[in-house]
Structures are given as structure tokens and as C-alpha cells.
Amino acid sequence: MTAAEDRVAETDRGRVEGAARGEVISFRGIPYAASPVGDLRFAPPRPHPGWTGTREAVHAGVAVPQAASRLERVMGRRVPDWREDGSLTVNVHTPSAAFGNGASRPVLVWWHGGGFTSGSGGWDWYDGSGLAALGDIVVVTANYRVGPLGYLYLPEIGAANLGGRDQAAVLRWVRDNIASFGGDPRVVTVGGQSAGAYSALSLALDPRTSELVTGLLLQSGPFGLTPQDPQDAAEHAEAYLRLLGVPDGADVAKALRALPVERLLSAYGRLAGHLSVPGDAAPPMYPVLGGPGVPRGFQRAIEDGALEGKAVLIGTTRDEATAFTAFDPRIQNLTSAGVLDLLTARFGEQAHDIHRRYAVRLPGATPAQLFTAVQTDRLFRDDSLRIADHHAAGGDATYVYRFDRRPAGDEFALGATHCAELPFLFNTFDAYPDSPMLGTTGDADRALGESFATAVAAFVTTGAATDWPPYAPATAARVRHFG
């Protein structure tokens, strides 16, 4: 074979040629579904028509249409690179030694976060080539529709959890094609961070995709946020249509498909502003309970045994909620009475007891710090541990971590905030210039990243983490700390 042929894989839609770098061959921007344009906007993903010849797959595809990230001031700003046409793509990073010789490596399908509002599997933040090389695994990332294009709830026109349906299409693509890239379709860990972890859990619990998932990597999942109530989702959809000026009685699907995508995003931004609640991570549109991919609530599905037999690696960062509160003046200017008001809105009669317990636990904390600690536990840590407790109690392999590394200097008092572990997992430190959550890095940070990534890769490969005892219910000593 020629050097180029050594980098060509056959998919069910056509041949693709990747690019070799070091010990990895990367295939980027491979279509897994038809472009969601025209009549396919606000429609479930359809098969890609395919192509003739060999398609170059050496550059990341465009992102799906989206607004700016809510966490720009934490992670750093990205230059917009989105477009509707050609946006539903996957990226595959495979060890060179696994390619073209019949080898089968374990697979990690990893979903980006972004609050179901922003993000792209093709961004250099999530470049899986380093993890693939370190762990001798195949790493897959992908785009899925976000914001109104992915999560507007109008079931009467077929628009319901479309982003999740995109993700399900990716898993089917992996099942049908990953062997051509040196991956084993029988050993697929599905993971992600934040909204990506929420998505991974949804896919593992849904009977239609559960059999495609053998293990779970759940990073900073906002599992304290229950799937959206259908009535709330319908009300948000009605408000959104009003902001767009879609008249009552109109052909809604036709009207939405005729609008420029910029108007769709602008109206979504205004809706988010109207619904914004201090410290709350919930976007206006996200997976709806009872819709495709979310047939029942997470807790009920887990209690019914939907995760039985799947290994789970789950964790959080130490200071998750600072990402959502550090730059919000509504939080930073809170008084103790204001904290009680916010807690009462969320917890009712339990608010005073919660406030008292956190005040005892955090002597000297400002009202903003106390509220942030509550949000870290309520949105992220508590329910992650509940999932781990239930899974481990059933005898299934369960591993729990906490990422504790804080940036040097920590100018904005972020601590180990939401998303802080991402450059360590993917060894993509250089992709985060001037990122407050990362700060300056050195040899110790790269060693920490190698340790974290090695543990994750070992879990993907064996269903067990290296030098790390399985979690036991309510046993803090079995939580591994990084940093």
C-alpha cells in the first residue's frame, strides 16, 4: 500500500483519508448524517447520501450553529466557526498500530459539554489524539445540534430532543463503522463532561441505545437537574415562537425553516435572558422527559436496573459552581437574606436548615461562597454520589474521582471549577491560552494530566481504573483525588 492508503478507512457511506501524527491517525469531519438544512432543519437526523471516491478527513468540520459559550470568561473565548450545512460530523483518533491490520481497540465515544447550548467535538479543546496515543484506545468525538436547533420542544412538527437523536445516530455509526478504524464495536465506553455526561447517561439508560454502551465515563454531570418537564418545555417553545414573531395558526415548521439561523439564535439568547435565574445552570431548552431518548427519569431508570452490567467512572471537580457564580454580580452581591431567598425558592422549608449546615461547614464564608458551595453539591456532587452509591450497591464496577487542582494565583477564586479537568484529560493545555480556569502550567500539571488520562484509558480498556479501589457506597476513602 502507498502511504496514503495506510490512512484510508472504508465507511458505509464512502472512503475517508485521515492524517497521521506520531502514533495516531486522525480522521476529522466525517459526516454521520445528512446536513440539517432545508426540510431537515428541526427534523430527526437522516442518513448521509454518501460520496464517491476518497473523502479527505484531515480537518475538523464546522461546529453546529450556536451562541457564544456561557463560560467564555472561565474557559476562554473561541472564534465562531459554525455553519448548518455539513455540521453533523464525527472525529476518530486511532492508534497507528491498531489501524489496517484487523486489530480491535476499546472505544471511547466522548460528548462535549456546553449546557446544550454550545460546543463542538471538533474543537482543539477536545482533540482526542493524545488520549488515543497514551491509552492505546480509539477516541471518537462528534457534533450534535444544540440550542433551539437541537432542543426546541415542538413534538407536533417532530422537534423533540433532536440533539439526543443526533447522538444516538453517532452511536449507530460507531457500531457500523468503527471496526474499519481499528475499534471494537463490542467495547464502547460512552462519556462526556457536563451536558456531555448528561447525554452519556441518557444514552445508557434509553432501551434503544443501551445495548450500544458497555461502560460510562461521567464527568461533572449536572444530574441535580432533572430532565425538563414537558409542560415547561412547551411553554418555553411558545415564548420562543413569540420572540420570533411566528403568528398563531401559521405553519410553524415552514416558518422556522424559512428564518435565517442568526434570528433563531438571537431569539434564543433573548429567551435565555428572560428566564435567567441567579446561579442556575439550566438552559431554556434541554432534554425533555418522555421525549425521544429520555423515556423516564434518571433515578427511576437506575433504580430499575437500567445500568446493570455497565462499568461506571464518575466524578466532579471540587468547586464546580464557581464557573456559574464567580462572574455573576447577582451572586457576588448577595446578602445572607438574599441567599435564604434563593434557597427557599429551590428547597422550600428546608432552606433554613441547609443555610445553617453550610454556614457551620464553611465558617467565614461570604454569602456568595456559601451559595456557590450549595450549588456545587446540589447540581453536581450529590447526585453523582447517589448514582455511584446505587450502582456500587448492586455489585457493578464503580469508580469515583474528584479533581482538585486549582490554577496558580487563582485571580478569580475559581478553585477547581467546572471544566477544569478537560485540558488534563486530553493533554490540550496549549488550546487554552489565557484561560482563568487553567492559568499557567508546568511539569507537575502535565504529570497530573498523564495520571488522570491514564486512569481513564485503563477504565475504557478494562472496566477498572489503575491502582484505584472500586467505590463502596458512602465511603469517602474510595474517592480518588487528582491534584
Coordinates of C-alpha atoms in Angstrom, one line a residue:
M1 CA 0.0 0.0 0.0
T2 CA 1.0 3.6 -0.5
A3 CA 1.5 5.9 2.4
A4 CA -1.9 7.5 1.7
E5 CA -3.6 4.1 1.5
D6 CA -2.3 3.4 5.0
R7 CA -4.6 6.2 6.2
V8 CA -7.8 5.3 4.3
A9 CA -10.8 3.7 6.0
E10 CA -14.0 2.4 4.5
T11 CA -17.3 3.6 6.0
D12 CA -20.8 2.7 5.0
R13 CA -21.0 6.0 3.1
G14 CA -17.6 6.0 1.4
R15 CA -13.9 6.0 1.9
V16 CA -12.1 8.6 4.1
E17 CA -8.5 9.5 4.3
G18 CA -7.0 10.7 7.6
A19 CA -3.8 12.2 8.7
A20 CA -1.0 10.5 10.7
R21 CA 0.7 12.3 13.5
G22 CA 3.1 10.5 15.8
E23 CA 1.5 7.3 16.9
V24 CA -2.1 8.2 15.9
I25 CA -4.1 8.5 12.7
S26 CA -6.9 11.1 13.0
F27 CA -9.9 11.3 10.8
R28 CA -11.8 14.5 11.2
G29 CA -15.1 15.9 10.0
I30 CA -16.6 12.6 8.8
P31 CA -20.4 13.1 8.1
Y32 CA -22.6 10.7 10.1
A33 CA -25.9 12.2 8.9
A34 CA -27.3 14.5 6.2
S35 CA -26.9 18.2 6.7
P36 CA -29.8 19.5 8.9
V37 CA -30.8 22.2 6.4
G38 CA -34.0 22.9 4.4
D39 CA -36.7 20.4 5.3
L40 CA -34.2 18.6 7.6
R41 CA -34.0 21.6 9.9
F42 CA -36.0 20.7 13.1
A43 CA -36.2 17.1 11.8
P44 CA -34.6 13.9 13.1
P45 CA -31.2 13.0 11.6
R46 CA -31.3 11.3 8.3
P47 CA -28.7 9.1 6.7
H48 CA -26.0 10.9 4.7
P49 CA -26.2 10.3 1.0
G50 CA -22.6 9.3 0.8
W51 CA -19.8 10.2 -1.6
T52 CA -17.8 8.8 -4.4
G53 CA -14.0 8.4 -4.4
T54 CA -12.0 9.1 -1.2
R55 CA -13.0 12.0 1.0
E56 CA -10.3 13.9 2.7
A57 CA -10.8 13.8 6.5
V58 CA -7.9 15.8 7.8
H59 CA -9.6 19.0 9.1
A60 CA -12.2 19.4 11.8
G61 CA -15.7 20.0 10.5
V62 CA -17.6 23.2 11.2
A63 CA -19.5 23.5 14.5
V64 CA -23.3 23.4 14.6
P65 CA -25.0 26.8 14.8
Q66 CA -24.7 28.2 18.4
A67 CA -24.5 31.2 20.6
A68 CA -21.3 32.1 22.5
S69 CA -20.5 29.9 25.4
R70 CA -21.8 30.9 28.8
L71 CA -18.4 30.1 30.3
E72 CA -16.2 32.2 28.0
R73 CA -14.8 34.1 31.0
V74 CA -13.8 30.8 32.6
M75 CA -12.6 28.7 29.7
G76 CA -11.6 31.3 27.2
R77 CA -13.2 32.8 24.1
R78 CA -13.5 30.9 20.8
V79 CA -13.8 32.4 17.3
P80 CA -17.2 31.4 15.9
D81 CA -16.8 28.6 13.4
W82 CA -20.3 27.4 12.9
R83 CA -22.5 26.6 9.9
E84 CA -25.6 24.5 9.4
D85 CA -24.6 22.8 6.2
G86 CA -22.2 19.9 6.9
S87 CA -22.2 20.3 10.6
L88 CA -23.2 16.7 11.7
T89 CA -19.8 15.1 11.8
V90 CA -17.6 12.7 13.8
N91 CA -13.9 12.6 14.5
V92 CA -12.0 9.4 15.1
H93 CA -8.5 9.2 16.6
T94 CA -7.0 5.7 16.4
P95 CA -3.5 4.3 17.3
S96 CA -1.5 3.7 14.2
A97 CA -0.7 0.2 15.4
A98 CA -4.4 -0.6 15.5
F99 CA -5.2 0.5 12.0
G100 CA -5.5 -1.7 8.9
N101 CA -4.3 -5.0 10.5
G102 CA -7.5 -6.4 11.9
A103 CA -6.8 -5.2 15.4
S104 CA -9.6 -4.1 17.7
R105 CA -9.1 -1.5 20.4
P106 CA -11.6 -0.4 23.0
V107 CA -13.5 2.7 22.0
L108 CA -14.4 5.9 23.9
V109 CA -17.2 8.0 22.5
W110 CA -16.9 11.3 24.2
W111 CA -19.5 14.1 24.2
H112 CA -18.6 17.8 24.7
G113 CA -20.4 20.0 27.2
G114 CA -21.8 23.5 26.8
G115 CA -25.1 23.4 28.5
F116 CA -26.9 22.0 25.4
T117 CA -26.3 25.5 24.0
S118 CA -22.7 25.5 22.6
G119 CA -19.7 23.3 21.8
S120 CA -18.2 21.2 19.1
G121 CA -16.5 17.8 19.1
G122 CA -14.1 19.2 16.5
W123 CA -12.6 21.9 18.7
D124 CA -9.0 21.6 19.8
W125 CA -10.0 21.6 23.4
Y126 CA -11.3 18.1 22.9
D127 CA -8.6 16.7 20.5
G128 CA -8.6 13.0 21.3
S129 CA -5.3 12.1 19.6
G130 CA -3.2 12.5 22.7
L131 CA -5.6 10.3 24.8
A132 CA -5.7 7.7 22.0
A133 CA -1.9 7.5 21.9
L134 CA -1.5 7.4 25.7
G135 CA -4.1 4.8 26.3
D136 CA -4.0 2.7 23.1
I137 CA -7.7 3.3 22.6
V138 CA -9.9 4.7 19.8
V139 CA -11.4 8.0 20.7
V140 CA -14.5 9.4 19.0
T141 CA -15.9 12.9 19.3
A142 CA -18.8 14.4 17.5
N143 CA -21.1 17.3 16.9
Y144 CA -24.8 17.3 17.9
R145 CA -27.3 20.0 17.5
V146 CA -27.6 22.4 20.4
G147 CA -29.8 25.3 21.5
P148 CA -33.1 25.7 19.6
L149 CA -32.0 23.7 16.7
G150 CA -31.3 20.7 18.9
Y151 CA -33.7 21.1 21.9
L152 CA -36.8 23.2 20.8
Y153 CA -39.8 21.2 22.0
L154 CA -42.4 21.1 19.3
P155 CA -43.3 17.4 19.0
E156 CA -46.2 18.2 16.6
I157 CA -43.6 19.0 14.0
G158 CA -41.2 16.3 15.0
A159 CA -38.9 18.5 17.0
A160 CA -38.1 16.9 20.3
N161 CA -34.7 16.1 21.8
L162 CA -33.1 16.3 18.3
G163 CA -29.6 16.7 19.8
G164 CA -30.0 13.5 21.6
R165 CA -31.2 11.8 18.5
D166 CA -28.1 13.0 16.7
Q167 CA -26.1 11.4 19.5
A168 CA -27.9 8.1 19.1
A169 CA -27.1 8.3 15.3
V170 CA -23.5 8.6 16.2
L171 CA -23.6 5.5 18.4
R172 CA -25.1 3.6 15.5
W173 CA -22.4 5.0 13.2
V174 CA -19.8 3.7 15.6
R175 CA -21.5 0.3 15.7
D176 CA -21.5 0.0 12.0
N177 CA -18.1 1.6 11.1
I178 CA -15.6 1.7 14.0
A179 CA -14.1 -1.7 13.1
S180 CA -12.7 -0.1 9.9
F181 CA -10.7 2.3 12.2
G182 CA -9.3 -0.4 14.4
G183 CA -12.0 -0.1 17.1
D184 CA -14.0 -2.8 18.8
P185 CA -17.8 -2.1 18.5
R186 CA -18.4 -4.5 21.3
V187 CA -16.3 -2.5 23.8
V188 CA -17.7 1.1 23.8
T189 CA -17.4 3.4 26.7
V190 CA -19.7 6.4 26.3
G191 CA -18.6 9.5 28.2
G192 CA -18.6 13.2 28.3
Q193 CA -18.4 16.3 30.5
S194 CA -21.3 18.4 31.9
A195 CA -24.0 18.3 29.2
G196 CA -22.0 15.6 27.6
A197 CA -22.1 13.5 30.8
Y198 CA -25.9 14.1 31.0
S199 CA -26.1 12.9 27.4
A200 CA -24.0 9.8 28.0
L201 CA -26.2 8.7 30.9
S202 CA -29.3 9.3 28.8
L203 CA -28.0 7.1 26.1
A204 CA -27.0 4.3 28.5
L205 CA -30.5 4.4 30.1
D206 CA -32.5 4.5 26.9
P207 CA -33.5 1.0 25.9
R208 CA -33.0 1.9 22.2
T209 CA -29.3 2.7 22.7
S210 CA -28.4 1.0 25.9
E211 CA -27.0 -2.1 24.2
L212 CA -24.5 0.1 22.3
V213 CA -22.9 1.2 25.6
T214 CA -20.7 -1.1 27.7
G215 CA -19.3 1.5 30.1
L216 CA -19.8 5.1 31.2
L217 CA -17.4 8.0 31.9
L218 CA -19.4 10.7 33.6
Q219 CA -17.5 14.0 34.2
S220 CA -19.2 16.8 36.1
G221 CA -22.7 15.8 35.1
P222 CA -25.4 18.2 36.3
F223 CA -27.5 15.3 37.5
G224 CA -29.2 17.5 40.1
L225 CA -31.0 19.0 37.0
T226 CA -33.9 16.6 36.2
P227 CA -34.9 16.2 32.5
Q228 CA -37.1 19.1 31.5
D229 CA -40.8 18.8 32.3
P230 CA -42.8 18.7 29.0
Q231 CA -45.1 21.4 30.1
D232 CA -42.2 23.8 30.9
A233 CA -40.6 22.9 27.6
A234 CA -43.8 23.6 25.7
E235 CA -44.2 27.0 27.5
H236 CA -40.6 27.9 26.6
A237 CA -41.3 26.9 23.0
E238 CA -44.4 29.1 22.9
A239 CA -42.4 32.0 24.3
Y240 CA -39.7 31.4 21.7
L241 CA -42.1 31.4 18.8
R242 CA -43.5 34.8 20.1
L243 CA -40.0 36.2 20.2
L244 CA -39.5 35.1 16.6
G245 CA -42.8 36.7 15.5
V246 CA -44.3 33.4 14.3
P247 CA -48.1 34.1 14.2
D248 CA -50.7 31.9 15.7
G249 CA -52.1 29.5 13.2
A250 CA -49.0 29.6 11.0
D251 CA -47.3 26.6 9.5
V252 CA -44.7 26.5 12.3
A253 CA -42.3 24.1 10.6
K254 CA -42.4 26.1 7.4
A255 CA -41.9 29.4 9.2
L256 CA -39.0 28.1 11.3
R257 CA -37.2 26.6 8.3
A258 CA -37.5 29.9 6.4
L259 CA -35.9 32.1 9.0
P260 CA -32.2 32.9 8.9
V261 CA -30.4 30.8 11.6
E262 CA -29.0 34.0 13.1
R263 CA -32.5 35.1 14.0
L264 CA -33.1 31.7 15.6
L265 CA -30.0 32.1 17.8
S266 CA -30.8 35.7 18.6
A267 CA -34.3 34.9 19.9
Y268 CA -32.9 32.0 21.9
G269 CA -30.5 34.4 23.6
R270 CA -33.3 36.8 24.5
L271 CA -35.3 33.9 25.9
A272 CA -32.4 32.7 28.0
G273 CA -32.1 36.3 29.4
H274 CA -35.7 36.4 30.3
L275 CA -35.6 33.0 32.1
S276 CA -32.2 33.5 33.8
V277 CA -32.1 32.7 37.5
P278 CA -29.0 33.6 39.6
G279 CA -26.7 30.7 39.9
D280 CA -28.9 28.3 37.9
A281 CA -27.2 26.2 35.2
A282 CA -30.4 25.2 33.4
P283 CA -30.7 26.4 29.8
P284 CA -34.1 27.3 28.4
M285 CA -34.0 24.1 26.2
Y286 CA -32.5 20.7 27.1
P287 CA -33.6 17.1 27.1
V288 CA -37.3 16.7 27.8
L289 CA -38.7 13.9 30.0
G290 CA -40.8 11.5 27.9
G291 CA -39.3 12.7 24.6
P292 CA -37.1 10.5 22.4
G293 CA -34.1 9.3 24.3
V294 CA -35.4 10.2 27.8
P295 CA -38.4 7.8 28.3
R296 CA -38.1 8.1 32.1
G297 CA -36.3 10.0 34.8
F298 CA -32.7 9.1 35.6
Q299 CA -33.2 8.0 39.2
R300 CA -36.1 5.7 38.3
A301 CA -34.3 4.1 35.4
I302 CA -31.2 3.5 37.6
E303 CA -33.3 2.0 40.4
D304 CA -35.0 -0.2 37.8
G305 CA -31.6 -1.6 36.9
A306 CA -31.0 0.1 33.5
L307 CA -27.3 0.4 34.2
E308 CA -26.7 -3.2 35.5
G309 CA -23.6 -4.8 34.0
K310 CA -22.1 -1.5 32.8
A311 CA -18.9 -0.2 34.5
V312 CA -19.1 3.4 35.7
L313 CA -16.4 6.0 36.3
I314 CA -18.0 9.2 37.7
G315 CA -16.6 12.3 39.2
T316 CA -16.7 16.1 39.7
T317 CA -14.4 19.0 40.3
R318 CA -14.0 20.3 43.8
D319 CA -15.5 23.8 43.1
E320 CA -17.9 23.1 40.2
A321 CA -20.3 26.0 40.6
T322 CA -17.8 28.8 40.7
A323 CA -17.9 28.8 36.9
F324 CA -21.5 30.0 37.1
T325 CA -21.2 32.4 40.0
A326 CA -17.7 34.0 40.0
F327 CA -18.6 36.5 37.3
D328 CA -22.3 37.0 38.1
P329 CA -22.8 40.2 40.1
R330 CA -26.2 39.0 41.2
I331 CA -24.4 36.3 43.1
Q332 CA -21.3 38.2 44.2
N333 CA -23.5 41.0 45.7
L334 CA -25.7 38.6 47.7
T335 CA -26.6 39.2 51.3
S336 CA -27.4 36.4 53.8
A337 CA -31.1 37.2 53.3
G338 CA -30.7 37.0 49.6
V339 CA -29.1 33.6 49.9
L340 CA -32.0 32.4 52.0
D341 CA -34.4 33.7 49.4
L342 CA -32.7 31.8 46.6
L343 CA -32.5 28.6 48.8
T344 CA -36.2 28.9 49.7
A345 CA -37.1 29.1 46.0
R346 CA -35.3 25.8 45.5
F347 CA -35.7 23.9 48.7
G348 CA -38.8 25.4 50.4
E349 CA -39.0 24.7 54.1
Q350 CA -35.6 23.0 54.1
A351 CA -33.8 26.3 53.2
H352 CA -33.0 27.5 56.7
D353 CA -31.6 24.1 57.7
I354 CA -29.5 24.0 54.6
H355 CA -28.2 27.5 55.2
R356 CA -27.3 26.6 58.8
R357 CA -25.5 23.4 57.8
Y358 CA -23.3 25.2 55.2
A359 CA -22.6 28.1 57.5
V360 CA -21.2 25.6 60.1
R361 CA -19.2 23.8 57.4
L362 CA -17.8 26.9 55.9
P363 CA -17.1 29.4 58.8
G364 CA -16.2 32.8 57.5
A365 CA -17.7 32.2 54.0
T366 CA -19.3 35.1 52.2
P367 CA -22.9 34.8 51.2
A368 CA -21.7 34.2 47.6
Q369 CA -19.3 31.5 48.7
L370 CA -21.9 29.7 50.7
F371 CA -24.5 29.8 47.9
T372 CA -21.8 28.6 45.4
A373 CA -21.0 25.6 47.7
V374 CA -24.6 24.7 47.9
Q375 CA -24.9 24.8 44.1
T376 CA -21.8 22.7 43.6
D377 CA -23.4 19.9 45.8
R378 CA -27.0 20.4 44.6
L379 CA -26.3 20.4 40.8
F380 CA -23.2 18.1 40.6
R381 CA -21.8 16.3 43.5
D382 CA -24.8 15.0 45.5
D383 CA -26.5 13.2 42.6
S384 CA -23.2 11.9 41.2
L385 CA -22.6 10.2 44.5
R386 CA -26.2 8.9 44.6
I387 CA -25.6 7.3 41.2
A388 CA -22.3 5.8 42.4
D389 CA -23.9 4.6 45.7
H390 CA -26.7 2.8 43.9
H391 CA -24.5 1.3 41.2
A392 CA -21.9 0.0 43.6
A393 CA -24.5 -1.4 46.0
G394 CA -25.7 -3.6 43.1
G395 CA -22.3 -5.1 42.7
D396 CA -21.4 -3.3 39.5
A397 CA -17.9 -1.9 38.9
T398 CA -17.9 1.8 40.1
Y399 CA -15.1 4.3 40.4
V400 CA -15.4 7.8 41.8
Y401 CA -12.9 10.7 41.5
R402 CA -12.7 14.3 42.4
F403 CA -10.5 16.8 40.5
D404 CA -8.9 19.3 43.0
R405 CA -6.2 21.2 41.1
R406 CA -6.7 24.9 41.2
P407 CA -4.9 27.5 39.0
A408 CA -1.8 29.2 40.3
G409 CA -2.7 32.6 41.7
D410 CA -6.4 31.9 41.1
E411 CA -7.1 35.6 40.4
F412 CA -10.9 35.0 40.2
A413 CA -11.2 32.5 43.1
L414 CA -12.4 29.8 40.8
G415 CA -10.7 26.9 42.6
A416 CA -11.1 23.6 40.8
T417 CA -14.0 24.8 38.8
H418 CA -16.4 23.2 36.2
C419 CA -14.4 22.1 33.1
A420 CA -11.0 22.4 34.9
E421 CA -10.0 18.8 34.2
L422 CA -10.5 18.9 30.4
P423 CA -7.1 20.0 29.3
F424 CA -5.6 17.4 31.7
L425 CA -7.7 14.6 30.2
F426 CA -6.9 15.5 26.6
N427 CA -3.4 17.0 27.1
T428 CA -4.6 20.1 25.3
F429 CA -3.1 22.7 27.6
D430 CA -1.9 24.8 24.6
A431 CA -5.5 25.1 23.4
Y432 CA -6.5 27.2 26.4
P433 CA -4.4 30.4 26.1
D434 CA -5.3 32.9 28.9
S435 CA -7.9 30.6 30.4
P436 CA -8.6 31.6 34.0
M437 CA -9.6 28.1 35.0
L438 CA -6.2 26.8 33.9
G439 CA -3.7 29.5 34.5
T440 CA 0.0 28.8 33.9
T441 CA 1.1 25.2 33.8
G442 CA 4.3 23.3 34.4
D443 CA 5.7 19.8 34.6
A444 CA 3.6 18.9 37.6
D445 CA 0.4 19.8 35.8
R446 CA 1.4 17.6 32.8
A447 CA 2.2 14.8 35.2
L448 CA -1.2 15.2 36.8
G449 CA -2.8 15.1 33.3
E450 CA -1.0 11.9 32.4
S451 CA -2.1 10.3 35.7
F452 CA -5.7 11.3 35.1
A453 CA -5.8 10.3 31.4
T454 CA -4.0 7.0 32.2
A455 CA -6.7 6.1 34.7
V456 CA -9.5 7.0 32.3
A457 CA -7.8 5.0 29.5
A458 CA -7.4 2.0 31.8
F459 CA -11.1 2.2 32.6
V460 CA -12.0 2.3 29.0
T461 CA -9.8 -0.7 28.3
T462 CA -10.7 -3.0 31.2
G463 CA -13.7 -1.5 33.0
A464 CA -11.4 -0.9 36.0
A465 CA -9.2 2.1 36.9
T466 CA -5.5 1.6 37.5
D467 CA -4.3 1.4 41.2
W468 CA -7.7 2.6 42.3
P469 CA -10.0 0.5 44.5
P470 CA -13.6 0.3 43.4
Y471 CA -16.1 2.6 45.1
A472 CA -18.1 1.4 48.1
P473 CA -21.4 3.2 49.0
A474 CA -20.9 6.2 51.2
T475 CA -17.2 5.6 51.5
A476 CA -15.3 8.8 51.0
A477 CA -11.9 7.0 51.3
R478 CA -12.7 5.2 48.0
V479 CA -12.9 8.5 46.1
R480 CA -9.7 9.2 44.2
H481 CA -8.4 12.8 44.3
F482 CA -6.5 14.3 41.4
G483 CA -4.5 17.4 42.1

